[in-house]
Amino acid sequence: MCLLAVLYRMTEDAPVVIGANREEHFARPGEPPQFQSTTARLLAGRYPQEGGTWLGLNEHGLIVAVTNRRITEAPENPRSRGLLVRDLLGCPGASVATGMALTELAKKRYRGCNLFLADADNAIVIQAADWLRVHPLPPGIHVITNTDLNSDTDPRSRHAMEWLSERVTTRSEDCLELLKELCSQTGEDSAPMCLREENRG
């Protein structure tokens, strides 16, 4: 289960600060962040097979990330959600990317997912399961896993929200250190943030 922790408009020197853990089968490796070009220059990790990504930032300051989400009926030959993220990173900002994402997701070509889209002016989470829900984000701490946004019934989401709310500061550099610490927690005293299983993690 991937984890995305977002500090939106909480620091003095950056509109968005994020920490993320990507969970995947070890047989499906990803390449580290690299500069790429589509309709916009971007920095993103990369899946070698399809060429998509799970998290990226483009030259316009748009951030797009995806986490998996359960869906009752997946399409027979689904398109890669990572390719959708890469497509969205070609947009000039979060509002345009949100419109494009909703148009694409309404076609029912993808497995379930949560999409995070943000720039200096807007932050949005789209929950795409058996329905589409759009959540504009207010300033604050937000956590996305494979369930609902800021879910208090998901132990990982609840722990991340509580842990960050007790420690967050107004400097992005300090927040990045906090997010590194959070994302490395293996669960000795709480729900694990960093999952380590036999075949995936």
Short mmCIF file of C-alpha atoms in Angstrom, two decimals, residues 16-161:
data_model
loop_
_atom_site.label_atom_id
_atom_site.label_comp_id
_atom_site.label_asym_id
_atom_site.label_seq_id
_atom_site.Cartn_x
_atom_site.Cartn_y
_atom_site.Cartn_z
CA VAL A 16 3.64 21.95 -1.10
CA VAL A 17 5.95 19.57 0.77
CA ILE A 18 5.44 15.83 0.27
CA GLY A 19 6.84 12.52 1.46
CA ALA A 20 5.99 9.29 -0.31
CA ASN A 21 6.57 5.54 -0.09
CA ARG A 22 5.95 3.46 -3.20
CA GLU A 23 4.90 -0.12 -2.47
CA GLU A 24 5.35 -2.57 -5.32
CA HIS A 25 6.22 -6.18 -6.15
CA PHE A 26 10.00 -6.52 -6.18
CA ALA A 27 9.66 -8.20 -9.58
CA ARG A 28 8.37 -4.86 -10.92
CA PRO A 29 11.17 -2.42 -10.19
CA GLY A 30 11.05 1.27 -10.87
CA GLU A 31 13.84 3.56 -12.00
CA PRO A 32 14.84 6.50 -9.77
CA PRO A 33 13.74 10.07 -10.54
CA GLN A 34 15.09 11.40 -13.83
CA PHE A 35 14.46 14.34 -16.11
CA GLN A 36 12.11 13.51 -18.98
CA SER A 37 10.32 15.45 -21.69
CA THR A 38 6.70 15.21 -22.81
CA THR A 39 4.71 18.35 -23.58
CA ALA A 40 6.44 19.72 -20.46
CA ARG A 41 9.84 19.00 -18.94
CA LEU A 42 9.44 16.86 -15.83
CA LEU A 43 11.27 15.02 -13.06
CA ALA A 44 9.78 11.64 -12.18
CA GLY A 45 10.51 8.04 -11.38
CA ARG A 46 9.84 5.63 -14.22
CA TYR A 47 8.41 2.16 -14.78
CA PRO A 48 10.67 0.59 -17.44
CA GLN A 49 7.92 -1.62 -18.95
CA GLU A 50 5.25 1.00 -19.69
CA GLY A 51 7.21 4.23 -19.25
CA GLY A 52 4.75 5.64 -16.71
CA THR A 53 5.40 7.00 -13.23
CA TRP A 54 3.89 7.04 -9.75
CA LEU A 55 5.09 10.54 -8.75
CA GLY A 56 6.45 13.50 -10.67
CA LEU A 57 6.91 17.27 -10.86
CA ASN A 58 6.89 19.34 -14.05
CA GLU A 59 8.47 22.64 -15.09
CA HIS A 60 5.26 24.54 -14.26
CA GLY A 61 5.33 23.43 -10.62
CA LEU A 62 2.63 20.78 -11.02
CA ILE A 63 2.97 17.67 -8.84
CA VAL A 64 1.02 14.51 -9.70
CA ALA A 65 1.05 11.25 -7.72
CA VAL A 66 -1.03 8.07 -7.70
CA THR A 67 -1.86 5.37 -5.17
CA ASN A 68 -3.78 2.18 -5.90
CA ARG A 69 -7.38 1.77 -4.79
CA ARG A 70 -9.74 -1.20 -4.80
CA ILE A 71 -12.44 -1.33 -7.45
CA THR A 72 -15.32 -3.82 -7.80
CA GLU A 73 -14.90 -4.44 -11.53
CA ALA A 74 -11.60 -3.66 -13.19
CA PRO A 75 -11.55 -3.20 -16.98
CA GLU A 76 -10.51 -6.23 -19.00
CA ASN A 77 -7.38 -4.62 -20.46
CA PRO A 78 -6.71 -1.64 -18.20
CA ARG A 79 -4.44 1.19 -19.25
CA SER A 80 -1.52 1.86 -16.92
CA ARG A 81 -2.29 4.39 -14.19
CA GLY A 82 1.36 5.37 -14.39
CA LEU A 83 0.83 6.47 -17.99
CA LEU A 84 -2.09 8.60 -16.86
CA VAL A 85 0.17 10.30 -14.31
CA ARG A 86 2.75 10.93 -17.03
CA ASP A 87 0.04 12.39 -19.30
CA LEU A 88 -1.18 14.68 -16.53
CA LEU A 89 2.35 15.95 -15.96
CA GLY A 90 2.12 17.49 -19.43
CA CYS A 91 -0.48 19.97 -18.12
CA PRO A 92 0.32 23.58 -17.13
CA GLY A 93 -1.31 23.35 -13.71
CA ALA A 94 -3.51 21.46 -11.26
CA SER A 95 -6.86 22.80 -12.53
CA VAL A 96 -6.20 21.73 -16.12
CA ALA A 97 -4.78 18.38 -14.95
CA THR A 98 -7.88 17.74 -12.82
CA GLY A 99 -10.18 18.28 -15.80
CA MET A 100 -8.09 15.95 -17.94
CA ALA A 101 -7.97 13.31 -15.19
CA LEU A 102 -11.75 13.33 -14.72
CA THR A 103 -12.32 13.00 -18.47
CA GLU A 104 -9.91 10.06 -18.66
CA LEU A 105 -11.15 8.28 -15.53
CA ALA A 106 -14.78 8.56 -16.67
CA LYS A 107 -13.87 6.33 -19.62
CA LYS A 108 -13.41 3.41 -17.16
CA ARG A 109 -10.08 2.38 -18.72
CA TYR A 110 -8.15 2.20 -15.44
CA ARG A 111 -8.05 0.17 -12.25
CA GLY A 112 -9.04 2.03 -9.09
CA CYS A 113 -6.75 4.78 -7.84
CA ASN A 114 -6.33 7.95 -5.83
CA LEU A 115 -4.75 10.85 -7.72
CA PHE A 116 -3.05 13.81 -6.05
CA LEU A 117 -2.60 16.96 -8.16
CA ALA A 118 -1.12 20.17 -6.78
CA ASP A 119 0.58 23.42 -7.71
CA ALA A 120 1.13 26.71 -5.86
CA ASP A 121 -2.57 27.65 -6.22
CA ASN A 122 -4.56 24.42 -5.90
CA ALA A 123 -4.36 20.94 -4.44
CA ILE A 124 -6.89 18.25 -5.36
CA VAL A 125 -7.39 14.57 -4.61
CA ILE A 126 -9.49 12.47 -6.99
CA GLN A 127 -10.79 9.21 -5.55
CA ALA A 128 -11.51 6.87 -8.46
CA ALA A 129 -13.06 3.60 -7.38
CA ASP A 130 -16.61 2.54 -8.27
CA TRP A 131 -17.33 6.29 -8.33
CA LEU A 132 -15.41 9.52 -8.86
CA ARG A 133 -15.04 11.97 -5.99
CA VAL A 134 -13.10 15.22 -6.14
CA HIS A 135 -11.67 16.76 -2.95
CA PRO A 136 -10.13 20.25 -3.13
CA LEU A 137 -7.66 20.35 -0.25
CA PRO A 138 -7.57 23.14 2.34
CA PRO A 139 -4.20 24.10 3.84
CA GLY A 140 -3.03 21.45 6.28
CA ILE A 141 -1.74 17.91 6.65
CA HIS A 142 -3.21 15.31 4.30
CA VAL A 143 -2.48 11.60 3.96
CA ILE A 144 -3.35 9.36 1.03
CA THR A 145 -3.04 5.56 1.02
CA ASN A 146 -5.26 3.08 -0.85
CA THR A 147 -8.40 4.16 1.04
CA ASP A 148 -10.21 7.46 1.50
CA LEU A 149 -8.33 10.72 1.92
CA ASN A 150 -7.27 11.31 5.55
CA SER A 151 -9.04 8.13 6.61
CA ASP A 152 -9.27 7.73 10.38
CA THR A 153 -10.19 4.05 9.91
CA ASP A 154 -6.88 3.31 8.16
CA PRO A 155 -4.24 2.79 10.90
CA ARG A 156 -1.37 4.00 8.68
CA SER A 157 -3.19 7.16 7.63
CA ARG A 158 -4.30 7.90 11.18
CA HIS A 159 -0.79 7.42 12.59
CA ALA A 160 0.81 9.62 9.91
CA MET A 161 -1.70 12.42 10.52
#
